[in-house]
Short mmCIF file of C-alpha atoms in Angstrom, two decimals:
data_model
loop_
_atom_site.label_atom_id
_atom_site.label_comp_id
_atom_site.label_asym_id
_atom_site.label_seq_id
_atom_site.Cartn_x
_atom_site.Cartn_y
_atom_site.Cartn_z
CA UNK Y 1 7.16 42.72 5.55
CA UNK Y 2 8.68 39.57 6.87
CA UNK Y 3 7.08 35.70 6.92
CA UNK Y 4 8.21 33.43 9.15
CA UNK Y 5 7.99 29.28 9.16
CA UNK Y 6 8.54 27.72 11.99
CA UNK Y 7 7.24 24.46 11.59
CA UNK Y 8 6.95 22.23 8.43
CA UNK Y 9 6.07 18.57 8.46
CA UNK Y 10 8.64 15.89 8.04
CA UNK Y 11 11.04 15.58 4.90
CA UNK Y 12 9.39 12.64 4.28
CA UNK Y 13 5.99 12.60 5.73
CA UNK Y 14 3.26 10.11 5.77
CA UNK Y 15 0.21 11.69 4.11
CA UNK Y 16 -2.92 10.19 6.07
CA UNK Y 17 -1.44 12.12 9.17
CA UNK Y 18 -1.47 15.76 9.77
CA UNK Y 19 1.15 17.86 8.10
CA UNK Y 20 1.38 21.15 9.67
CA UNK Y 21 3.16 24.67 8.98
CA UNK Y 22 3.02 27.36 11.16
CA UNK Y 23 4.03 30.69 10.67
CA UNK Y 24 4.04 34.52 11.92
CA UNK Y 25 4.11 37.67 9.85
CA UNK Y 26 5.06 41.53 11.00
CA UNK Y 27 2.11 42.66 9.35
CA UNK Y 28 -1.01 40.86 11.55
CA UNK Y 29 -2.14 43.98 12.80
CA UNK Y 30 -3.10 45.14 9.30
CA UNK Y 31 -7.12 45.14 8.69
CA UNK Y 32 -8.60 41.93 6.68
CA UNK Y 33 -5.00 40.45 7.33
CA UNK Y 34 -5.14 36.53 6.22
CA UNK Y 35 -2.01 34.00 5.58
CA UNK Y 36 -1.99 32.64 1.86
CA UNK Y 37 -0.57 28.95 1.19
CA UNK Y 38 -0.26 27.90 -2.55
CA UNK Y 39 0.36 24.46 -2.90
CA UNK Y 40 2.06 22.73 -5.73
CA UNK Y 41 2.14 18.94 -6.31
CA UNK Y 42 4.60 16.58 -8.56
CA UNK Y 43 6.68 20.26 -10.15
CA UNK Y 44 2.92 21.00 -11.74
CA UNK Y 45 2.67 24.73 -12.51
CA UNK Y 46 -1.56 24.40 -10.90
CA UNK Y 47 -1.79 25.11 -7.48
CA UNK Y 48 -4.29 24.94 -4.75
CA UNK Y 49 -4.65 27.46 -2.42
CA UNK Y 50 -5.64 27.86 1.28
CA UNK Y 51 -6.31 30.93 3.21
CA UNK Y 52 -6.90 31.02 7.27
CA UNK Y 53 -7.15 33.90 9.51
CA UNK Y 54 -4.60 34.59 12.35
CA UNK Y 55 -4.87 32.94 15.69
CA UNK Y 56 -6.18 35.86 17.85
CA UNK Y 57 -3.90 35.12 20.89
CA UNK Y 58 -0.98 34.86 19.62
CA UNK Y 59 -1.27 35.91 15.36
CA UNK Y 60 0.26 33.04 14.35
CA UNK Y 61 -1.19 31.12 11.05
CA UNK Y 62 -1.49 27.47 10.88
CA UNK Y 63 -1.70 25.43 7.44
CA UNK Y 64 -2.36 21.07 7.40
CA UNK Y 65 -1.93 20.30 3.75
CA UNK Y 66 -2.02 16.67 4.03
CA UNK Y 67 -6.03 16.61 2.57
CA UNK Y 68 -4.72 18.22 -0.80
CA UNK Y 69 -1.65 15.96 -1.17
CA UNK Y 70 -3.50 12.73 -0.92
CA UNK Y 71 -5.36 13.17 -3.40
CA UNK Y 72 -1.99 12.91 -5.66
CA UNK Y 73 -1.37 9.79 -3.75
CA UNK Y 74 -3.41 6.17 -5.51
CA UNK Y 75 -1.18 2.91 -5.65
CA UNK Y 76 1.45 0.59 -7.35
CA UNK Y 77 -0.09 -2.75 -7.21
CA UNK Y 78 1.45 -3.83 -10.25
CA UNK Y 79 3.82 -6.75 -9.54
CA UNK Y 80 7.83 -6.47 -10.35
CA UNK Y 81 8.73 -7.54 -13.94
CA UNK Y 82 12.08 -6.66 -13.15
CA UNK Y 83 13.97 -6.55 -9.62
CA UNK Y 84 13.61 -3.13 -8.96
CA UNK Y 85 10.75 -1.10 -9.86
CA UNK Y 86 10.01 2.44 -9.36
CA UNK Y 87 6.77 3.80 -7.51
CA UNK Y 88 5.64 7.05 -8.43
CA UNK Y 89 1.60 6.23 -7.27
CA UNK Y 90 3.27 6.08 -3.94
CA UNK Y 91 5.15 9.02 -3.60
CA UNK Y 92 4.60 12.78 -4.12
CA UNK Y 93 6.55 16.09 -3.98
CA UNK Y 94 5.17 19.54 -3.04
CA UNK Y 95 6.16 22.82 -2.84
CA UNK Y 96 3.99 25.36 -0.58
CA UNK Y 97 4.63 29.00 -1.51
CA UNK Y 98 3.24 31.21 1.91
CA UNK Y 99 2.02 34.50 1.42
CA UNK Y 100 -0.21 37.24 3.57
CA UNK Y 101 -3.06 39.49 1.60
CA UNK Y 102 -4.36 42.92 3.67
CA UNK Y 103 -5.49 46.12 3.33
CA UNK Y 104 -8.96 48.20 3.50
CA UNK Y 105 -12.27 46.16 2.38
CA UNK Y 106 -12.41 48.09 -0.66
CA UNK Y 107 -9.18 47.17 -1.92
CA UNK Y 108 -7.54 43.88 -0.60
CA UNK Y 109 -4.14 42.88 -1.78
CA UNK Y 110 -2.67 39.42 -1.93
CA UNK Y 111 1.10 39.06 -1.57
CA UNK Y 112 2.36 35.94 -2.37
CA UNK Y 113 5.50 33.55 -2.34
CA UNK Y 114 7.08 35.70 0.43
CA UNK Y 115 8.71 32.26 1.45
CA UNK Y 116 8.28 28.35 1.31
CA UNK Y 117 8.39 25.06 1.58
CA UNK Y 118 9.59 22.02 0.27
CA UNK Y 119 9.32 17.92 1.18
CA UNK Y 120 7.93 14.54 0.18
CA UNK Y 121 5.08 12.78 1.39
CA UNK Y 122 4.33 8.72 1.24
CA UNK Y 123 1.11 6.82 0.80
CA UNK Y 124 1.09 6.10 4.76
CA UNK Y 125 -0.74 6.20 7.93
CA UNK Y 126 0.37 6.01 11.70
CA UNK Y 127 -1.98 5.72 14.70
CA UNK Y 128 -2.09 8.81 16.56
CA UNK Y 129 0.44 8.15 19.68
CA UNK Y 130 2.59 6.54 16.90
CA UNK Y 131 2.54 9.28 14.57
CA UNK Y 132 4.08 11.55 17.84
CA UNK Y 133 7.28 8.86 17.33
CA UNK Y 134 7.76 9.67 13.73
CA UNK Y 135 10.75 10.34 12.09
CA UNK Y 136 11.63 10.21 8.67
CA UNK Y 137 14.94 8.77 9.78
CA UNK Y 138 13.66 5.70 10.37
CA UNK Y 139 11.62 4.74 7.18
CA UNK Y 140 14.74 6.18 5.02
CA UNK Y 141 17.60 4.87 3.64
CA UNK Y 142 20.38 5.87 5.95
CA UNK Y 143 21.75 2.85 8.19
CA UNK Y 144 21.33 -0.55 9.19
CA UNK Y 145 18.60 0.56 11.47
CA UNK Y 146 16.44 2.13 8.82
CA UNK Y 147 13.17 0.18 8.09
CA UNK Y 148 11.96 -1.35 4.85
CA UNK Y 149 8.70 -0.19 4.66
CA UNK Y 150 6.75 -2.97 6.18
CA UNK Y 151 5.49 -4.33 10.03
CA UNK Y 152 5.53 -8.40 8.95
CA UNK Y 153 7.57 -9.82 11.39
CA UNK Y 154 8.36 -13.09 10.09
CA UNK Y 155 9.18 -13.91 6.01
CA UNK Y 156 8.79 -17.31 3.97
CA UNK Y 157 9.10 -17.98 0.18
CA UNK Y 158 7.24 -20.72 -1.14
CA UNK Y 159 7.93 -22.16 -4.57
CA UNK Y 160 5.20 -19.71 -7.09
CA UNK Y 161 5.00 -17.20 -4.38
CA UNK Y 162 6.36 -13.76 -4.84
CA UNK Y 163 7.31 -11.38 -2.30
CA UNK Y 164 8.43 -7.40 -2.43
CA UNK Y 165 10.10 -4.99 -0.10
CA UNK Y 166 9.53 -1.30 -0.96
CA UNK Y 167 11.93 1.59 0.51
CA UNK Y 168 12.45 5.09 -0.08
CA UNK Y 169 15.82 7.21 -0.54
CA UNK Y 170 16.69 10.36 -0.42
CA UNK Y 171 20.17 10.87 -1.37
CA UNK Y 172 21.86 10.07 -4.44
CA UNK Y 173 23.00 6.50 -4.56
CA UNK Y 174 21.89 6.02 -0.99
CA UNK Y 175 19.91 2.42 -2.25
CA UNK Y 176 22.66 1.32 -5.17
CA UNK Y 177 23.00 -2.43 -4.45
CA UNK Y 178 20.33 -5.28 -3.09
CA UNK Y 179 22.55 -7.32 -1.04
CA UNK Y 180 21.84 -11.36 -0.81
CA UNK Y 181 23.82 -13.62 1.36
CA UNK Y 182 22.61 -17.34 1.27
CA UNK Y 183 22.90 -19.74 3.99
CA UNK Y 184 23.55 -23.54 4.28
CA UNK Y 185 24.63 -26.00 7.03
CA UNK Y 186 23.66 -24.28 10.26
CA UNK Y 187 24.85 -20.97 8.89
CA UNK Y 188 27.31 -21.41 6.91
CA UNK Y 189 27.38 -18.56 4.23
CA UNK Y 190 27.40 -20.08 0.90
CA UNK Y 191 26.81 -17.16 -1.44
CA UNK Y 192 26.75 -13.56 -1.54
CA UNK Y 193 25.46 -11.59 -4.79
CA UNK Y 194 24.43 -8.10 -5.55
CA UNK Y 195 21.94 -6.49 -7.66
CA UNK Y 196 22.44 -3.19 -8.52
CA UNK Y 197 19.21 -0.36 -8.49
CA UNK Y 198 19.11 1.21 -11.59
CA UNK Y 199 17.35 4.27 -10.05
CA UNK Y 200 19.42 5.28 -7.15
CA UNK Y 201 20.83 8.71 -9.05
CA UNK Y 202 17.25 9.54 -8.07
CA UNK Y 203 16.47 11.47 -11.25
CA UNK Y 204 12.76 11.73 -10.82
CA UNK Y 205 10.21 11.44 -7.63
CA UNK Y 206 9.53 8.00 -8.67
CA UNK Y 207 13.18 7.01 -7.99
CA UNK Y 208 12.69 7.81 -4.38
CA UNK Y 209 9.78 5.25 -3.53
CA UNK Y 210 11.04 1.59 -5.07
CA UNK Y 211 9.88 -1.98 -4.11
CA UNK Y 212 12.34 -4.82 -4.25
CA UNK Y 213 11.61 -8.18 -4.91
CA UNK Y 214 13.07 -10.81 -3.11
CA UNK Y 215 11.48 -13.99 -3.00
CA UNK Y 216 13.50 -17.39 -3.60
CA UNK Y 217 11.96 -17.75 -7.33
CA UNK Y 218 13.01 -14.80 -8.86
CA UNK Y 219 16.42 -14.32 -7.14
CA UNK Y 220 17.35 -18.35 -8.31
CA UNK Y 221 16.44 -16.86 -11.98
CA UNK Y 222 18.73 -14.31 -11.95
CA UNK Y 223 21.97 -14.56 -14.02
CA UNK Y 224 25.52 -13.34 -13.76
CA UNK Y 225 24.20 -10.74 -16.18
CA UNK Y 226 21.58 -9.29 -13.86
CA UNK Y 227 24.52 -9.19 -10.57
CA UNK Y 228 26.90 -6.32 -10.48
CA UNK Y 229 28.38 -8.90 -7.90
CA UNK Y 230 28.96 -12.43 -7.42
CA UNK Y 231 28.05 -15.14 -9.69
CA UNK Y 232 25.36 -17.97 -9.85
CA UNK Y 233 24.56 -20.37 -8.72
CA UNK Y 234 22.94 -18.47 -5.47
CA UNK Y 235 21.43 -20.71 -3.48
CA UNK Y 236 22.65 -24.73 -2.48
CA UNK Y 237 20.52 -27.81 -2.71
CA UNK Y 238 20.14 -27.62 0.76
CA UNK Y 239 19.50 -23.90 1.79
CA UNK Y 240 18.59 -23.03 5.06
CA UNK Y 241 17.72 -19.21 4.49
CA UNK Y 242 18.75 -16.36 3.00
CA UNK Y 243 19.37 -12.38 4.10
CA UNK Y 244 18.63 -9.56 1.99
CA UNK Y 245 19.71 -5.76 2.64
CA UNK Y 246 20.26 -2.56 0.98
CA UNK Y 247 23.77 -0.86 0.50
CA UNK Y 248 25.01 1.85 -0.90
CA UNK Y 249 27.43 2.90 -3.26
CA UNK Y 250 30.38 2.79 -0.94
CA UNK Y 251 29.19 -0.50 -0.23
CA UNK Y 252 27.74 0.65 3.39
CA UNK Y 253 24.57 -1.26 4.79
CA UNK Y 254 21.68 1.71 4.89
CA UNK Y 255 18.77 -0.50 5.49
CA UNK Y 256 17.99 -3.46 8.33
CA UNK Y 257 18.59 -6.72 7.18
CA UNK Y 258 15.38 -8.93 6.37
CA UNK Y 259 15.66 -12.78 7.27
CA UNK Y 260 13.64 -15.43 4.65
CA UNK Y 261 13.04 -19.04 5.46
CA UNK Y 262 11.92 -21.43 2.96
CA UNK Y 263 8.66 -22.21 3.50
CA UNK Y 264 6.54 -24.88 2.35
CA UNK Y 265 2.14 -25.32 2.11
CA UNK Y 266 0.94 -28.14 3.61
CA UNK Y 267 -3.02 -28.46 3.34
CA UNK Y 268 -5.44 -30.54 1.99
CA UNK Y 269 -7.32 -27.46 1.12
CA UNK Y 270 -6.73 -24.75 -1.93
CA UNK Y 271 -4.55 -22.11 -0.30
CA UNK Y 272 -5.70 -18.34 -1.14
CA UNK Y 273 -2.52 -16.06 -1.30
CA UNK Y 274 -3.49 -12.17 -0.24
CA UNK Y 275 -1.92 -9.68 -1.13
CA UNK Y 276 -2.54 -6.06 0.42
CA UNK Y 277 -2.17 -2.27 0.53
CA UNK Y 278 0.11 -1.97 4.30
CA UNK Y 279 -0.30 1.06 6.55
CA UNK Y 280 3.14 2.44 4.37
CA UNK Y 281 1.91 2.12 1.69
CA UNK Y 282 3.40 -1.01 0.15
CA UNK Y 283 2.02 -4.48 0.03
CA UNK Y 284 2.77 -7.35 2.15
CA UNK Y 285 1.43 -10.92 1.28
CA UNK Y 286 -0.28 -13.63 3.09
CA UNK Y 287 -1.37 -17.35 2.52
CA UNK Y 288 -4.31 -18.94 4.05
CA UNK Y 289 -4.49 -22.76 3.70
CA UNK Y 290 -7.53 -22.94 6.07
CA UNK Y 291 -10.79 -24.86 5.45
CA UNK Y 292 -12.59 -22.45 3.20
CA UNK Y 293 -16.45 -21.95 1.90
CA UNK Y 294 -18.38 -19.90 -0.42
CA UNK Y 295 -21.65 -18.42 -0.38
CA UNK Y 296 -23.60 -16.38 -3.17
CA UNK Y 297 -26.33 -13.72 -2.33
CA UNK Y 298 -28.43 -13.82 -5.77
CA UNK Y 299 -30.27 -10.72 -6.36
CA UNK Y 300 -32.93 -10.97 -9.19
CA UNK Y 301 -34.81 -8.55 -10.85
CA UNK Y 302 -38.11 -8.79 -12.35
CA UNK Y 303 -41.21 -7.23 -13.94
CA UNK Y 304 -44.93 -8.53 -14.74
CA UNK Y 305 -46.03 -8.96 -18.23
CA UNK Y 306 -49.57 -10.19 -19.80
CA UNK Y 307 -48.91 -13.67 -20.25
CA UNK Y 308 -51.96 -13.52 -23.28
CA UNK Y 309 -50.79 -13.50 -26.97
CA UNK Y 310 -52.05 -13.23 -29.99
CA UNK Y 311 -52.38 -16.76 -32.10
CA UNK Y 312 -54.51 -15.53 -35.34
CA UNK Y 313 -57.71 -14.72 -34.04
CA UNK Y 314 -57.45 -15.95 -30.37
CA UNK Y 315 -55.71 -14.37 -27.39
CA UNK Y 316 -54.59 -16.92 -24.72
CA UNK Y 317 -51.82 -17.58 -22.38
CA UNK Y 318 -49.98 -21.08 -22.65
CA UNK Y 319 -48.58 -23.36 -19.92
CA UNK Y 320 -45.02 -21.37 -21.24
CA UNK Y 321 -46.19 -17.99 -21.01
CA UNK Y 322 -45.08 -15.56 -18.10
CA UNK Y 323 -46.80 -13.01 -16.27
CA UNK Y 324 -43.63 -12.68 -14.26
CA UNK Y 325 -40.19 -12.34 -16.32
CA UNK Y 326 -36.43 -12.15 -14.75
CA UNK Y 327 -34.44 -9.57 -16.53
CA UNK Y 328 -31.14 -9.41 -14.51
CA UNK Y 329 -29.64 -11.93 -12.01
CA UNK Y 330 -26.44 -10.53 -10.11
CA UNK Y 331 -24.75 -12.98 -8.40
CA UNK Y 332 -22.17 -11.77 -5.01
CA UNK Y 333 -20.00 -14.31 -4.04
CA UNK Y 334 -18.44 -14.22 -0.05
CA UNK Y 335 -15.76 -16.30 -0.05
CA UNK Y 336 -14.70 -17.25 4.02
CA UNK Y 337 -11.45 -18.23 4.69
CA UNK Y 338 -9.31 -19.86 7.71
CA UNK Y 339 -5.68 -19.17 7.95
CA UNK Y 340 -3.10 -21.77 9.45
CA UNK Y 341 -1.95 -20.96 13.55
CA UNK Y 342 -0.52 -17.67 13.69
CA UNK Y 343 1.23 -16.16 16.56
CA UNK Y 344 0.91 -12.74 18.45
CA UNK Y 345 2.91 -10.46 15.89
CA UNK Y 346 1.33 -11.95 13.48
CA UNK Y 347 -1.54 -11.27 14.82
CA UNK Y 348 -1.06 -7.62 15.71
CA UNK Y 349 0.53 -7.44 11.66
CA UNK Y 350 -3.05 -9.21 9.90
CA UNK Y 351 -4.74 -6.31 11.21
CA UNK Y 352 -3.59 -4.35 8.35
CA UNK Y 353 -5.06 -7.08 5.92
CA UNK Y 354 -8.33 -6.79 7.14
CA UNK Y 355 -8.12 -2.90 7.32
CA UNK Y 356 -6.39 -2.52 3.91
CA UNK Y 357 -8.23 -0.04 1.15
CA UNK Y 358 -6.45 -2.02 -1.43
CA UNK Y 359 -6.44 -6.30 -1.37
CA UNK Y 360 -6.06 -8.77 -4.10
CA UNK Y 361 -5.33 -12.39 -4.30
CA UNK Y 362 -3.78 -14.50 -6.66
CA UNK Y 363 -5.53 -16.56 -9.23
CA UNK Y 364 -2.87 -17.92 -11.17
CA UNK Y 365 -0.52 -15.21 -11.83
CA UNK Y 366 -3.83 -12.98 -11.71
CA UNK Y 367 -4.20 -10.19 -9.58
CA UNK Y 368 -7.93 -10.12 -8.63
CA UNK Y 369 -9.33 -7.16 -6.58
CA UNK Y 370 -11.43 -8.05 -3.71
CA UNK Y 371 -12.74 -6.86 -0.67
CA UNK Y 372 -12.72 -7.81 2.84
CA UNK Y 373 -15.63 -7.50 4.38
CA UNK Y 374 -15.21 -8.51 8.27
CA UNK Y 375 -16.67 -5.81 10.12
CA UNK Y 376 -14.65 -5.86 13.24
CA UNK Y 377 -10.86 -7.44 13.53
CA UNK Y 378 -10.08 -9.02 17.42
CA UNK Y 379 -5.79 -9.30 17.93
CA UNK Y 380 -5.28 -12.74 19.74
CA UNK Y 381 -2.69 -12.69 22.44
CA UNK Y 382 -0.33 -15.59 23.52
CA UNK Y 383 -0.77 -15.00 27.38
CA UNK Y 384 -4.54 -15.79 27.10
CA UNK Y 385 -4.83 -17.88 24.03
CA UNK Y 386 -2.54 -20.67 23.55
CA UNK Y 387 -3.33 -21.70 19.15
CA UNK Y 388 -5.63 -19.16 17.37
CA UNK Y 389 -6.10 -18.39 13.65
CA UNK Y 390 -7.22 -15.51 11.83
CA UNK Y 391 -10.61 -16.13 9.67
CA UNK Y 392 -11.85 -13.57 7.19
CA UNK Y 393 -14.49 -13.08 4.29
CA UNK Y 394 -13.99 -11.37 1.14
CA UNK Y 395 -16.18 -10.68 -1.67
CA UNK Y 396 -15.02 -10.08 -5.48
CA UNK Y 397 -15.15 -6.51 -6.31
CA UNK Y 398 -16.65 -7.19 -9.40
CA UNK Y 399 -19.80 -9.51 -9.31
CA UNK Y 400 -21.05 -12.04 -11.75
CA UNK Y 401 -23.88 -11.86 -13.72
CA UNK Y 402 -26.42 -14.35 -15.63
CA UNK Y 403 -28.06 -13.95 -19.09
CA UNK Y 404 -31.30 -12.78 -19.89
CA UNK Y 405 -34.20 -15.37 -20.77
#
């Protein structure tokens, strides 16, 4: 008997898209004949297993596993306590053993592992005509073309803001070093430091999915004892930006090189800093230091008593007495929220903020969940629209409550 694979997804394959196999075996023409897949998640020894018929033109079976994987796939909100942190959530193996079964009605006979399949999958979606464009090249560490894992198209640090970039590697050693120049004076390099990834021997899945964080705060903490090159201080008085990249351990550039501006907040109003689940995966962050207002929906819920009690021998209501009594008051507060001018990328990028499964903001250091509630999201274009912002509602996913009487 021989099983053939002649497509598999992507080595690294975003799992909100399809991920298909297809195969061929000698043995279709046998009665009750049916390809077997067996898929394993994250080196587990539990498996689930599909079974499809063979396509009757041409025999061939066809397998899209990305349904099972995802639901191995949930999150790493968390933010960095250190510079690099690992993202297993984000990030799963599999291994999908193919087999055929066949024989008479009375007596068929499953043959399994007869040849498989191997690959990673990320917490990511593409649109449809994007998804055709895919390569795992590109969303790898490889070059200096290969993306961090993010579509924002401008960055700024503000003074208490913080700001990741996530990656994934798969080669040993492939994302060693976080490279930071720092600029002064028109461009004039004053500083360049590394920080070395303790996680790029990629020893375990989570080693292979890692967010980076990189905003101005937490690289002007760092000491000579966090750099495996350079030496503090890292930025000048007067800083004009600063570059971060990924190299490896032959001190190659594998990733493209991010530009960050300081940035600065100035409104009259509280700003509200976002920060969301991207179409990778990751999370990207966002400031709104619009005009804002808040509006609570009260729900209460009641039930009708005998206002009459007993007082010794009479039975009487009193000007205190209820016939109607409140036993649980939920409060939802919508919180609506203008951002500053944005321009076309940004835009096109915001769309994933109102879209995102996953969205918190910042109270404090706090991450509080919320949700956005704007039912429809309209991309502003330069050509027609000279100044637009971006204005969005969110409610708290957990909702306040009053006391009983």
């Amino acid at each position: 008997m021989a099983l053939t694979i002649y497509n598999t997804p992507n080595s690294y394959a975003p799992a909100y898209n399809q991920m298909i196999f297809t195969l061929s075996s000698t043995n279709v023409a046998q009665s009750n004949f049916r390809y077997i897949a067996d898929i394993y998640v994250n080196g587990s020894s539990e498996y689930t297993r599909l079974e499809v018929g063979k396509n009757p033109t041409n025999g061939y079976g066809t397998f899209d596993v990305s349904g099972i994987i995802q639901n191995f796939l949930t999150r790493d909100a968390d933010d960095n306590s250190t510079t690099f942190k690992q993202c297993g959530n984000s990030i799963a193996s599999y291994n999908v053993q193919f087999g055929e079964q066949y024989g008479p009605s009375s007596g068929i006979t499953n043959y399994t592992n007869l040849t498989s399949s191997s690959g990673y999958c990320f917490n990511g979606v593409f649109d449809a005509n994007s998804f055709l464009d895919f390569s795992t090249n590109t969303y790898v560490l490889q070059n200096s073309s290969s993306q961090f894992l993010t579509d924002q198209p401008t960055f700024k640090t503000v003074t208490g803001e913080k700001l990741t970039l996530g990656f994934m590697s798969d080669a040993v050693n492939e994302g060693y070093n976080l490279e930071i120049v720092t600029y002064y004076d028109e461009g004039t390099v004053f500083n360049t430091v590394r920080v070395q990834n303790p996680y790029a021997a990629l020893s375990n899945r989570a080693d292979r999915s890692i967010n980076v964080r990189v905003d101005y705060d937490w690289i002007n903490s760092l000491v000579n004892a966090d750099l495996s090159f350079g030496s503090t201080p890292i930025f000048v008085t007067n800083w004009e930006y600063y570059d971060v990249t990924i190299k490896n351990s032959a001190g190659t550039v594998v990733s493209e090189t991010i530009r960050i501006y300081p940035g600065e907040i100035c409104s009259k109003y509280n700003p509200i800093r976002f920060k969301f689940m991207n179409n990778y995966g990751k999370y990207d962050y966002y400031t709104f230091t619009g005009a804002k207002t808040k509006s609570t929906n009260i729900k209460r819920n009641t039930y009708k008593s005998n206002p009459n009690q007993w007082s010794g021998t009479n039975y009487n209501y009193s000007r205190t007495s209820r016939g109607l009594s409140q036993y649980e008051t939920v409060l939802d507060d919508t919180i609506t929220i203008n951002s500053d001018w944005i321009t076309e990328a940004e835009s096109e990028w915001l769309e994933q903020l109102v879209t995102s499964p996953d969205v918190y903001i910042y109270e404090g250091a706090n991450l509080v969940s919320v949700n956005i509630t704007n039912a429809n999201y309209e991309t502003k274009y330069e050509a027609s629209q000279q100044l637009f912002n971006l204005v969005i509602s969110f409610t708290y996913s957990q909702n306040r409550k009053r006391q009983r009487r």
